[in-house]
PDB file of C-alpha atoms in Angstrom:
ATOM      1  CA  ARG A   1     -48.248 -23.550  11.464  1.00  0.00           C
ATOM      2  CA  PHE A   2     -50.058 -25.252   8.571  1.00  0.00           C
ATOM      3  CA  SER A   3     -48.172 -27.120   5.866  1.00  0.00           C
ATOM      4  CA  PRO A   4     -48.231 -25.584   2.341  1.00  0.00           C
ATOM      5  CA  GLY A   5     -51.254 -27.652   1.298  1.00  0.00           C
ATOM      6  CA  GLY A   6     -53.034 -27.219   4.617  1.00  0.00           C
ATOM      7  CA  GLU A   7     -53.271 -30.974   5.197  1.00  0.00           C
ATOM      8  CA  LYS A   8     -51.003 -30.918   8.287  1.00  0.00           C
ATOM      9  CA  LEU A   9     -50.666 -28.655  11.290  1.00  0.00           C
ATOM     10  CA  ALA A  10     -47.608 -28.310  13.564  1.00  0.00           C
ATOM     11  CA  VAL A  11     -48.234 -27.035  17.091  1.00  0.00           C
ATOM     12  CA  ALA A  12     -45.273 -26.239  19.357  1.00  0.00           C
ATOM     13  CA  HIS A  13     -45.457 -25.817  23.109  1.00  0.00           C
ATOM     14  CA  ARG A  14     -43.092 -25.442  26.033  1.00  0.00           C
ATOM     15  CA  ALA A  15     -42.956 -29.135  26.858  1.00  0.00           C
ATOM     16  CA  SER A  16     -39.996 -29.442  24.435  1.00  0.00           C
ATOM     17  CA  SER A  17     -42.107 -31.075  21.748  1.00  0.00           C
ATOM     18  CA  ILE A  18     -44.043 -30.343  18.563  1.00  0.00           C
ATOM     19  CA  VAL A  19     -47.367 -32.067  17.913  1.00  0.00           C
ATOM     20  CA  LEU A  20     -48.242 -32.869  14.298  1.00  0.00           C
ATOM     21  CA  LEU A  21     -51.897 -33.161  13.338  1.00  0.00           C
ATOM     22  CA  THR A  22     -53.658 -34.053  10.104  1.00  0.00           C
ATOM     23  CA  THR A  23     -56.595 -31.951   8.980  1.00  0.00           C
ATOM     24  CA  THR A  24     -59.769 -33.111   7.258  1.00  0.00           C
ATOM     25  CA  GLY A  25     -62.648 -30.928   6.188  1.00  0.00           C
ATOM     26  CA  GLY A  26     -66.267 -31.564   5.459  1.00  0.00           C
ATOM     27  CA  GLU A  27     -69.735 -30.214   5.943  1.00  0.00           C
ATOM     28  CA  GLY A  28     -69.290 -30.373   9.695  1.00  0.00           C
ATOM     29  CA  GLY A  29     -66.156 -28.222   9.675  1.00  0.00           C
ATOM     30  CA  VAL A  30     -62.449 -28.935  10.037  1.00  0.00           C
ATOM     31  CA  PHE A  31     -61.265 -31.866  12.157  1.00  0.00           C
ATOM     32  CA  TYR A  32     -57.795 -32.491  13.540  1.00  0.00           C
ATOM     33  CA  LYS A  33     -56.307 -35.912  14.200  1.00  0.00           C
ATOM     34  CA  PRO A  34     -52.995 -36.427  16.066  1.00  0.00           C
ATOM     35  CA  LEU A  35     -50.283 -37.804  13.801  1.00  0.00           C
ATOM     36  CA  ARG A  36     -47.085 -37.901  15.865  1.00  0.00           C
ATOM     37  CA  THR A  37     -44.999 -35.914  18.322  1.00  0.00           C
ATOM     38  CA  LEU A  38     -41.587 -34.495  17.489  1.00  0.00           C
ATOM     39  CA  SER A  39     -39.001 -34.112  20.208  1.00  0.00           C
ATOM     40  CA  VAL A  40     -37.162 -30.817  20.625  1.00  0.00           C
ATOM     41  CA  SER A  41     -33.632 -31.587  21.797  1.00  0.00           C
ATOM     42  CA  LEU A  42     -31.100 -29.501  23.721  1.00  0.00           C
ATOM     43  CA  GLY A  43     -33.575 -28.564  26.444  1.00  0.00           C
ATOM     44  CA  GLY A  44     -35.385 -25.779  24.615  1.00  0.00           C
ATOM     45  CA  TYR A  45     -38.803 -25.301  23.030  1.00  0.00           C
ATOM     46  CA  ALA A  46     -39.724 -24.138  19.530  1.00  0.00           C
ATOM     47  CA  ILE A  47     -40.650 -20.492  19.023  1.00  0.00           C
ATOM     48  CA  ALA A  48     -40.863 -20.490  15.196  1.00  0.00           C
ATOM     49  CA  LEU A  49     -41.591 -23.126  12.554  1.00  0.00           C
ATOM     50  CA  ASP A  50     -41.335 -23.425   8.760  1.00  0.00           C
ATOM     51  CA  TRP A  51     -42.509 -26.173   6.393  1.00  0.00           C
ATOM     52  CA  SER A  52     -40.554 -27.125   3.324  1.00  0.00           C
ATOM     53  CA  GLU A  53     -41.936 -26.969  -0.174  1.00  0.00           C
ATOM     54  CA  GLY A  54     -42.881 -30.432  -1.382  1.00  0.00           C
ATOM     55  CA  GLY A  55     -40.024 -32.225  -3.136  1.00  0.00           C
ATOM     56  CA  SER A  56     -37.536 -29.411  -2.505  1.00  0.00           C
ATOM     57  CA  GLY A  57     -34.733 -31.575  -1.153  1.00  0.00           C
ATOM     58  CA  GLY A  58     -33.160 -32.287  -4.535  1.00  0.00           C
ATOM     59  CA  ASN A  59     -32.268 -35.618  -6.167  1.00  0.00           C
ATOM     60  CA  GLY A  60     -35.938 -36.487  -6.566  1.00  0.00           C
ATOM     61  CA  ASP A  61     -36.557 -36.129  -2.820  1.00  0.00           C
ATOM     62  CA  LYS A  62     -40.321 -35.832  -2.198  1.00  0.00           C
ATOM     63  CA  ALA A  63     -40.116 -35.774   1.592  1.00  0.00           C
ATOM     64  CA  LEU A  64     -41.687 -33.042   3.697  1.00  0.00           C
ATOM     65  CA  TYR A  65     -39.482 -31.322   6.254  1.00  0.00           C
ATOM     66  CA  LEU A  66     -39.967 -29.012   9.203  1.00  0.00           C
ATOM     67  CA  GLN A  67     -37.447 -26.554  10.587  1.00  0.00           C
ATOM     68  CA  GLY A  68     -37.698 -24.853  13.945  1.00  0.00           C
ATOM     69  CA  THR A  69     -35.896 -22.311  16.087  1.00  0.00           C
ATOM     70  CA  THR A  70     -35.823 -22.765  19.859  1.00  0.00           C
ATOM     71  CA  ASN A  71     -35.865 -20.202  22.649  1.00  0.00           C
ATOM     72  CA  ILE A  72     -32.077 -20.643  22.965  1.00  0.00           C
ATOM     73  CA  LEU A  73     -31.687 -20.027  19.213  1.00  0.00           C
ATOM     74  CA  ASP A  74     -30.882 -23.543  18.092  1.00  0.00           C
ATOM     75  CA  LEU A  75     -31.814 -24.420  14.504  1.00  0.00           C
ATOM     76  CA  LEU A  76     -33.366 -27.908  14.290  1.00  0.00           C
ATOM     77  CA  PHE A  77     -34.769 -30.022  11.429  1.00  0.00           C
ATOM     78  CA  TRP A  78     -37.204 -32.953  11.244  1.00  0.00           C
ATOM     79  CA  GLU A  79     -38.450 -35.315   8.535  1.00  0.00           C
ATOM     80  CA  VAL A  80     -42.217 -35.199   8.866  1.00  0.00           C
ATOM     81  CA  ASP A  81     -43.066 -38.649   7.457  1.00  0.00           C
ATOM     82  CA  ASN A  82     -41.185 -40.554  10.166  1.00  0.00           C
ATOM     83  CA  GLY A  83     -40.647 -37.889  12.830  1.00  0.00           C
ATOM     84  CA  ARG A  84     -36.862 -38.299  12.703  1.00  0.00           C
ATOM     85  CA  GLN A  85     -34.758 -35.336  13.747  1.00  0.00           C
ATOM     86  CA  LEU A  86     -32.035 -34.670  11.183  1.00  0.00           C
ATOM     87  CA  ARG A  87     -28.789 -34.070  13.023  1.00  0.00           C
ATOM     88  CA  VAL A  88     -26.593 -33.919   9.889  1.00  0.00           C
ATOM     89  CA  THR A  89     -27.503 -30.415   8.831  1.00  0.00           C
ATOM     90  CA  SER A  90     -25.787 -30.770   5.447  1.00  0.00           C
ATOM     91  CA  GLU A  91     -28.784 -32.919   4.428  1.00  0.00           C
ATOM     92  CA  MET A  92     -30.932 -29.761   4.549  1.00  0.00           C
ATOM     93  CA  ARG A  93     -28.596 -27.424   2.701  1.00  0.00           C
ATOM     94  CA  ASP A  94     -30.630 -27.232  -0.520  1.00  0.00           C
ATOM     95  CA  VAL A  95     -34.168 -27.533   0.859  1.00  0.00           C
ATOM     96  CA  SER A  96     -36.552 -24.745  -0.162  1.00  0.00           C
ATOM     97  CA  TRP A  97     -38.918 -23.465   2.522  1.00  0.00           C
ATOM     98  CA  SER A  98     -42.478 -22.373   1.838  1.00  0.00           C
ATOM     99  CA  THR A  99     -42.124 -19.652   4.484  1.00  0.00           C
ATOM    100  CA  TYR A 100     -39.221 -18.273   6.498  1.00  0.00           C
ATOM    101  CA  ASN A 101     -40.175 -17.256  10.035  1.00  0.00           C
ATOM    102  CA  CYS A 102     -37.246 -18.844  11.893  1.00  0.00           C
ATOM    103  CA  PRO A 103     -35.122 -15.875  13.052  1.00  0.00           C
ATOM    104  CA  VAL A 104     -31.829 -17.717  12.420  1.00  0.00           C
ATOM    105  CA  GLY A 105     -30.285 -19.556   9.474  1.00  0.00           C
ATOM    106  CA  TRP A 106     -27.965 -19.112   6.527  1.00  0.00           C
ATOM    107  CA  PRO A 107     -30.336 -16.758   4.612  1.00  0.00           C
ATOM    108  CA  LEU A 108     -30.217 -14.324   7.564  1.00  0.00           C
ATOM    109  CA  LEU A 109     -26.455 -14.121   8.135  1.00  0.00           C
ATOM    110  CA  GLY A 110     -26.440 -10.453   7.142  1.00  0.00           C
ATOM    111  CA  LEU A 111     -28.742  -9.605  10.052  1.00  0.00           C
ATOM    112  CA  PHE A 112     -26.211 -10.984  12.537  1.00  0.00           C
ATOM    113  CA  SER A 113     -22.880 -10.043  10.940  1.00  0.00           C
ATOM    114  CA  GLY A 114     -20.509  -7.471  12.327  1.00  0.00           C
ATOM    115  CA  GLY A 115     -20.373  -8.936  15.843  1.00  0.00           C
ATOM    116  CA  LYS A 116     -24.035  -8.358  16.648  1.00  0.00           C
ATOM    117  CA  HIS A 117     -25.616 -10.494  19.342  1.00  0.00           C
ATOM    118  CA  ALA A 118     -28.223 -12.906  18.003  1.00  0.00           C
ATOM    119  CA  HIS A 119     -30.932 -11.682  20.356  1.00  0.00           C
ATOM    120  CA  GLU A 120     -31.017  -8.282  18.643  1.00  0.00           C
ATOM    121  CA  VAL A 121     -33.270  -9.807  15.946  1.00  0.00           C
ATOM    122  CA  SER A 122     -36.397 -11.233  17.544  1.00  0.00           C
ATOM    123  CA  CYS A 123     -38.672 -12.161  14.609  1.00  0.00           C
ATOM    124  CA  VAL A 124     -38.618 -12.373  10.811  1.00  0.00           C
ATOM    125  CA  ASP A 125     -40.931 -12.953   7.883  1.00  0.00           C
ATOM    126  CA  ARG A 126     -40.060 -13.457   4.238  1.00  0.00           C
ATOM    127  CA  VAL A 127     -41.954 -11.303   1.740  1.00  0.00           C
ATOM    128  CA  GLY A 128     -42.338 -13.209  -1.513  1.00  0.00           C
ATOM    129  CA  LYS A 129     -39.032 -14.809  -2.488  1.00  0.00           C
ATOM    130  CA  ASP A 130     -36.578 -11.891  -2.474  1.00  0.00           C
ATOM    131  CA  LEU A 131     -37.266  -9.707   0.579  1.00  0.00           C
ATOM    132  CA  VAL A 132     -37.312 -10.240   4.331  1.00  0.00           C
ATOM    133  CA  VAL A 133     -38.663  -8.049   7.132  1.00  0.00           C
ATOM    134  CA  ALA A 134     -37.491  -8.455  10.706  1.00  0.00           C
ATOM    135  CA  GLY A 135     -38.160  -7.025  14.139  1.00  0.00           C
ATOM    136  CA  SER A 136     -35.338  -6.010  16.463  1.00  0.00           C
ATOM    137  CA  LYS A 137     -34.872  -5.804  20.196  1.00  0.00           C
ATOM    138  CA  GLU A 138     -34.480  -2.033  19.859  1.00  0.00           C
ATOM    139  CA  GLY A 139     -37.959  -1.614  18.364  1.00  0.00           C
ATOM    140  CA  ASN A 140     -36.965  -1.258  14.701  1.00  0.00           C
ATOM    141  CA  VAL A 141     -38.482  -2.981  11.689  1.00  0.00           C
ATOM    142  CA  LEU A 142     -35.675  -4.096   9.373  1.00  0.00           C
ATOM    143  CA  MET A 143     -35.773  -4.773   5.640  1.00  0.00           C
ATOM    144  CA  SER A 144     -33.199  -6.721   3.662  1.00  0.00           C
ATOM    145  CA  ARG A 145     -32.906  -8.748   0.509  1.00  0.00           C
ATOM    146  CA  PHE A 146     -33.464 -12.466   0.839  1.00  0.00           C
ATOM    147  CA  PRO A 147     -31.105 -14.136   1.332  1.00  0.00           C
ATOM    148  CA  SER A 148     -29.662 -11.442   3.586  1.00  0.00           C
ATOM    149  CA  LEU A 149     -25.883 -11.792   3.360  1.00  0.00           C
ATOM    150  CA  ASP A 150     -24.530  -8.297   3.922  1.00  0.00           C
ATOM    151  CA  LYS A 151     -25.006  -6.179   7.052  1.00  0.00           C
ATOM    152  CA  THR A 152     -24.528  -2.993   4.998  1.00  0.00           C
ATOM    153  CA  ARG A 153     -27.671  -3.741   2.988  1.00  0.00           C
ATOM    154  CA  LEU A 154     -30.233  -3.302   5.744  1.00  0.00           C
ATOM    155  CA  LYS A 155     -32.921  -0.658   6.030  1.00  0.00           C
ATOM    156  CA  ALA A 156     -34.265   0.122   9.508  1.00  0.00           C
ATOM    157  CA  THR A 157     -37.500   1.926  10.374  1.00  0.00           C
ATOM    158  CA  ALA A 158     -38.149   3.104  13.940  1.00  0.00           C
ATOM    159  CA  ALA A 159     -41.412   1.494  14.981  1.00  0.00           C
ATOM    160  CA  HIS A 160     -41.995   0.500  18.605  1.00  0.00           C
ATOM    161  CA  VAL A 161     -40.864   1.449  22.083  1.00  0.00           C
ATOM    162  CA  GLY A 162     -39.131  -1.726  23.188  1.00  0.00           C
ATOM    163  CA  GLN A 163     -38.734  -5.071  21.460  1.00  0.00           C
ATOM    164  CA  VAL A 164     -40.677  -6.031  18.343  1.00  0.00           C
ATOM    165  CA  VAL A 165     -42.214  -9.360  19.330  1.00  0.00           C
ATOM    166  CA  GLY A 166     -43.831 -10.220  16.001  1.00  0.00           C
ATOM    167  CA  VAL A 167     -43.789  -9.228  12.339  1.00  0.00           C
ATOM    168  CA  ARG A 168     -45.856 -10.571   9.432  1.00  0.00           C
ATOM    169  CA  SER A 169     -46.412  -9.574   5.828  1.00  0.00           C
ATOM    170  CA  VAL A 170     -49.531  -9.895   3.694  1.00  0.00           C
ATOM    171  CA  SER A 171     -48.570  -9.710   0.050  1.00  0.00           C
ATOM    172  CA  MET A 172     -51.264  -9.136  -2.542  1.00  0.00           C
ATOM    173  CA  GLY A 173     -49.536 -10.267  -5.715  1.00  0.00           C
ATOM    174  CA  GLY A 174     -45.964  -9.956  -4.410  1.00  0.00           C
ATOM    175  CA  VAL A 175     -43.578  -7.049  -4.022  1.00  0.00           C
ATOM    176  CA  GLY A 176     -43.315  -6.308  -7.741  1.00  0.00           C
ATOM    177  CA  GLY A 177     -45.868  -5.409 -10.339  1.00  0.00           C
ATOM    178  CA  GLY A 178     -47.326  -2.458  -8.466  1.00  0.00           C
ATOM    179  CA  LYS A 179     -49.215  -4.707  -6.056  1.00  0.00           C
ATOM    180  CA  GLN A 180     -49.717  -3.755  -2.422  1.00  0.00           C
ATOM    181  CA  THR A 181     -47.861  -5.431   0.407  1.00  0.00           C
ATOM    182  CA  LEU A 182     -48.854  -4.876   4.023  1.00  0.00           C
ATOM    183  CA  VAL A 183     -46.440  -5.412   6.915  1.00  0.00           C
ATOM    184  CA  VAL A 184     -47.782  -5.717  10.456  1.00  0.00           C
ATOM    185  CA  SER A 185     -45.499  -5.375  13.495  1.00  0.00           C
ATOM    186  CA  VAL A 186     -46.381  -6.071  17.127  1.00  0.00           C
ATOM    187  CA  GLY A 187     -44.354  -4.492  19.935  1.00  0.00           C
ATOM    188  CA  ALA A 188     -43.826  -4.797  23.651  1.00  0.00           C
ATOM    189  CA  ASP A 189     -45.581  -1.424  23.922  1.00  0.00           C
ATOM    190  CA  LEU A 190     -48.829  -3.345  23.251  1.00  0.00           C
ATOM    191  CA  SER A 191     -49.398  -1.657  19.913  1.00  0.00           C
ATOM    192  CA  VAL A 192     -49.954  -3.209  16.492  1.00  0.00           C
ATOM    193  CA  ILE A 193     -48.616  -1.070  13.647  1.00  0.00           C
ATOM    194  CA  GLN A 194     -49.701  -1.570  10.063  1.00  0.00           C
ATOM    195  CA  TRP A 195     -47.251  -0.537   7.346  1.00  0.00           C
ATOM    196  CA  ARG A 196     -47.594  -0.297   3.575  1.00  0.00           C
ATOM    197  CA  LEU A 197     -44.570  -1.327   1.532  1.00  0.00           C
ATOM    198  CA  LYS A 198     -43.940   1.222  -1.201  1.00  0.00           C
ATOM    199  CA  ARG A 199     -41.689   0.791  -4.226  1.00  0.00           C
ATOM    200  CA  GLN A 200     -40.508   3.920  -5.990  1.00  0.00           C
ATOM    201  CA  SER A 201     -39.162   2.185  -9.071  1.00  0.00           C
ATOM    202  CA  LYS A 202     -38.222  -1.229 -10.357  1.00  0.00           C
ATOM    203  CA  GLY A 203     -35.330  -2.900  -8.480  1.00  0.00           C
ATOM    204  CA  ARG A 204     -32.093  -4.084  -9.981  1.00  0.00           C
ATOM    205  CA  ALA A 205     -30.164  -7.348  -9.770  1.00  0.00           C
ATOM    206  CA  LEU A 206     -26.665  -7.860  -8.438  1.00  0.00           C
ATOM    207  CA  THR A 207     -24.231  -9.659 -10.706  1.00  0.00           C
ATOM    208  CA  ARG A 208     -22.239 -11.350  -7.934  1.00  0.00           C
ATOM    209  CA  VAL A 209     -22.966 -11.409  -4.218  1.00  0.00           C
ATOM    210  CA  ALA A 210     -19.368 -11.827  -3.031  1.00  0.00           C
ATOM    211  CA  ASP A 211     -18.246  -8.679  -4.854  1.00  0.00           C
ATOM    212  CA  THR A 212     -20.719  -6.507  -2.886  1.00  0.00           C
ATOM    213  CA  ILE A 213     -19.940  -7.756   0.625  1.00  0.00           C
ATOM    214  CA  GLU A 214     -17.647  -5.911   3.024  1.00  0.00           C
ATOM    215  CA  ASP A 215     -17.738  -8.333   5.959  1.00  0.00           C
ATOM    216  CA  PRO A 216     -14.616 -10.563   5.546  1.00  0.00           C
ATOM    217  CA  LEU A 217     -16.339 -13.583   7.097  1.00  0.00           C
ATOM    218  CA  LEU A 218     -19.366 -13.432   4.790  1.00  0.00           C
ATOM    219  CA  LYS A 219     -17.152 -12.736   1.777  1.00  0.00           C
ATOM    220  CA  MET A 220     -15.163 -15.872   2.567  1.00  0.00           C
ATOM    221  CA  LEU A 221     -18.353 -17.893   2.894  1.00  0.00           C
ATOM    222  CA  LEU A 222     -19.406 -16.995  -0.646  1.00  0.00           C
ATOM    223  CA  GLU A 223     -16.115 -17.885  -2.296  1.00  0.00           C
ATOM    224  CA  PRO A 224     -15.872 -21.390  -3.871  1.00  0.00           C
ATOM    225  CA  TRP A 225     -15.748 -24.210  -1.317  1.00  0.00           C
ATOM    226  CA  PRO A 226     -15.761 -28.038  -1.397  1.00  0.00           C
ATOM    227  CA  VAL A 227     -19.244 -29.472  -1.719  1.00  0.00           C
ATOM    228  CA  ALA A 228     -19.011 -31.293   1.625  1.00  0.00           C
ATOM    229  CA  GLN A 229     -17.616 -28.325   3.537  1.00  0.00           C
ATOM    230  CA  THR A 230     -19.926 -27.047   6.282  1.00  0.00           C
ATOM    231  CA  LEU A 231     -20.025 -23.796   8.170  1.00  0.00           C
ATOM    232  CA  ARG A 232     -18.531 -25.485  11.239  1.00  0.00           C
ATOM    233  CA  GLU A 233     -15.335 -26.058   9.237  1.00  0.00           C
ATOM    234  CA  ILE A 234     -15.124 -22.376   8.265  1.00  0.00           C
ATOM    235  CA  VAL A 235     -16.363 -20.501  11.338  1.00  0.00           C
ATOM    236  CA  PRO A 236     -14.880 -21.238  14.788  1.00  0.00           C
ATOM    237  CA  PRO A 237     -17.460 -22.055  17.495  1.00  0.00           C
ATOM    238  CA  SER A 238     -19.124 -19.012  18.992  1.00  0.00           C
ATOM    239  CA  ASN A 239     -21.149 -18.779  22.187  1.00  0.00           C
ATOM    240  CA  GLU A 240     -23.134 -15.821  20.854  1.00  0.00           C
ATOM    241  CA  LEU A 241     -24.041 -17.283  17.463  1.00  0.00           C
ATOM    242  CA  HIS A 242     -23.857 -20.989  18.180  1.00  0.00           C
ATOM    243  CA  TRP A 243     -26.570 -21.727  15.614  1.00  0.00           C
ATOM    244  CA  ARG A 244     -24.066 -20.767  12.893  1.00  0.00           C
ATOM    245  CA  ASN A 245     -22.015 -23.790  13.907  1.00  0.00           C
ATOM    246  CA  ARG A 246     -24.960 -26.150  13.318  1.00  0.00           C
ATOM    247  CA  MET A 247     -25.654 -24.909   9.808  1.00  0.00           C
ATOM    248  CA  ALA A 248     -24.479 -26.200   6.428  1.00  0.00           C
ATOM    249  CA  LEU A 249     -23.862 -23.986   3.438  1.00  0.00           C
ATOM    250  CA  PRO A 250     -26.106 -24.486   0.394  1.00  0.00           C
ATOM    251  CA  ALA A 251     -24.765 -25.532  -2.975  1.00  0.00           C
ATOM    252  CA  PRO A 252     -22.651 -22.813  -4.671  1.00  0.00           C
ATOM    253  CA  ALA A 253     -25.247 -22.380  -7.409  1.00  0.00           C
ATOM    254  CA  ALA A 254     -27.748 -21.196  -4.795  1.00  0.00           C
ATOM    255  CA  VAL A 255     -25.644 -18.180  -3.855  1.00  0.00           C
ATOM    256  CA  SER A 256     -23.746 -17.336  -7.038  1.00  0.00           C
ATOM    257  CA  ARG A 257     -26.334 -14.713  -7.983  1.00  0.00           C
ATOM    258  CA  ALA A 258     -28.779 -12.711  -5.904  1.00  0.00           C
ATOM    259  CA  LYS A 259     -31.715 -11.021  -7.567  1.00  0.00           C
ATOM    260  CA  GLY A 260     -33.727  -8.779  -5.345  1.00  0.00           C
ATOM    261  CA  PRO A 261     -35.254  -5.351  -4.920  1.00  0.00           C
ATOM    262  CA  ASP A 262     -33.135  -2.248  -4.471  1.00  0.00           C
ATOM    263  CA  LEU A 263     -33.672  -1.245  -0.850  1.00  0.00           C
ATOM    264  CA  ASN A 264     -33.105   2.391  -1.784  1.00  0.00           C
ATOM    265  CA  GLN A 265     -36.343   2.182  -3.747  1.00  0.00           C
ATOM    266  CA  LEU A 266     -38.367   0.570  -0.937  1.00  0.00           C
ATOM    267  CA  THR A 267     -39.888   2.241   2.095  1.00  0.00           C
ATOM    268  CA  LEU A 268     -42.316   1.322   4.862  1.00  0.00           C
ATOM    269  CA  ARG A 269     -45.065   3.922   5.057  1.00  0.00           C
ATOM    270  CA  LEU A 270     -47.086   4.148   8.270  1.00  0.00           C
ATOM    271  CA  ASP A 271     -50.656   3.057   7.548  1.00  0.00           C
ATOM    272  CA  MET A 272     -52.357   2.580  10.919  1.00  0.00           C
ATOM    273  CA  VAL A 273     -51.557   2.231  14.629  1.00  0.00           C
ATOM    274  CA  HIS A 274     -53.909  -0.162  16.403  1.00  0.00           C
ATOM    275  CA  GLY A 275     -53.795   0.299  20.187  1.00  0.00           C
ATOM    276  CA  TYR A 276     -51.270   1.978  22.417  1.00  0.00           C
ATOM    277  CA  SER A 277     -50.017   1.443  25.977  1.00  0.00           C
ATOM    278  CA  GLY A 278     -48.986   4.580  27.810  1.00  0.00           C
ATOM    279  CA  GLN A 279     -48.068   2.506  30.856  1.00  0.00           C
ATOM    280  CA  PHE A 280     -45.239   0.692  29.071  1.00  0.00           C
ATOM    281  CA  ALA A 281     -44.198   3.441  26.630  1.00  0.00           C
ATOM    282  CA  ARG A 282     -44.242   6.918  28.088  1.00  0.00           C
ATOM    283  CA  GLY A 283     -42.869  10.195  26.879  1.00  0.00           C
ATOM    284  CA  ASN A 284     -43.332   9.690  23.142  1.00  0.00           C
ATOM    285  CA  ILE A 285     -46.790  11.179  22.474  1.00  0.00           C
ATOM    286  CA  PHE A 286     -46.883  14.910  21.800  1.00  0.00           C
ATOM    287  CA  CYS A 287     -49.532  17.467  20.916  1.00  0.00           C
ATOM    288  CA  SER A 288     -48.911  19.794  17.995  1.00  0.00           C
ATOM    289  CA  ASP A 289     -50.028  23.433  17.758  1.00  0.00           C
ATOM    290  CA  GLU A 290     -52.858  22.276  15.513  1.00  0.00           C
ATOM    291  CA  GLY A 291     -54.140  19.919  18.208  1.00  0.00           C
ATOM    292  CA  GLU A 292     -52.894  16.697  16.580  1.00  0.00           C
ATOM    293  CA  LEU A 293     -51.455  13.830  18.568  1.00  0.00           C
ATOM    294  CA  ILE A 294     -48.020  12.781  17.318  1.00  0.00           C
ATOM    295  CA  TYR A 295     -46.783   9.233  18.104  1.00  0.00           C
TER     296      TYR A 295
END
């Protein structure tokens, strides 16, 4: 994944490390030069990466950060300038991320609330600043506000036979303003489905997040807390969602209000199906009386 300015590239592989490279361009093309190697602890390897926005750490912090999710769903952070892994997660509580493709984290608590197992959500992508799309193990494409804090505010669209292994959005001008947003999902059925995000009318804003949440745990998280209090102090350790125990809550101001689209006004409209594997997904193609194939 490239950094926001494109001057750095992070490449993860299964050797429990992430290689950082610098990029330079000229008449001869783009050249990559090794910068340093980041170690991935806890015996896993990174499956998703996100770069921070420059100077998003607060208090005049201009450092560049990298967050990653491992194959065992650990949430890890690094400071890019010196390669140091940040083990005190409260240091990252107010960092803004240029993208959000890590399938775990505080902004995605709503996707995992209600006792769901973490592996049910396999991939995510943030659309603009206020919407997130995700792929599930059951083959659904999910939509939720970002941050996603309430399990009751999810919208699921049946998409693939089997797990959704990748989801990405291409926003042309953002979700609002009548612009088009394309969502592409890739499934274990070897098909790539292209969706068009449609908005029926302008969304509305919520006045207070905590007042709209039914899950007692999430409601408690959004009530006032001491500045130094972390999620580990609120939520008992869990084997299923152990990444929640390594995460620090952001400042109260970051969650006091949530402005986002009304999911009742948003829908994913099927645009195109690229490829199909009958070997791995049988019994779901039919022929209509008019001779049309229905997927």
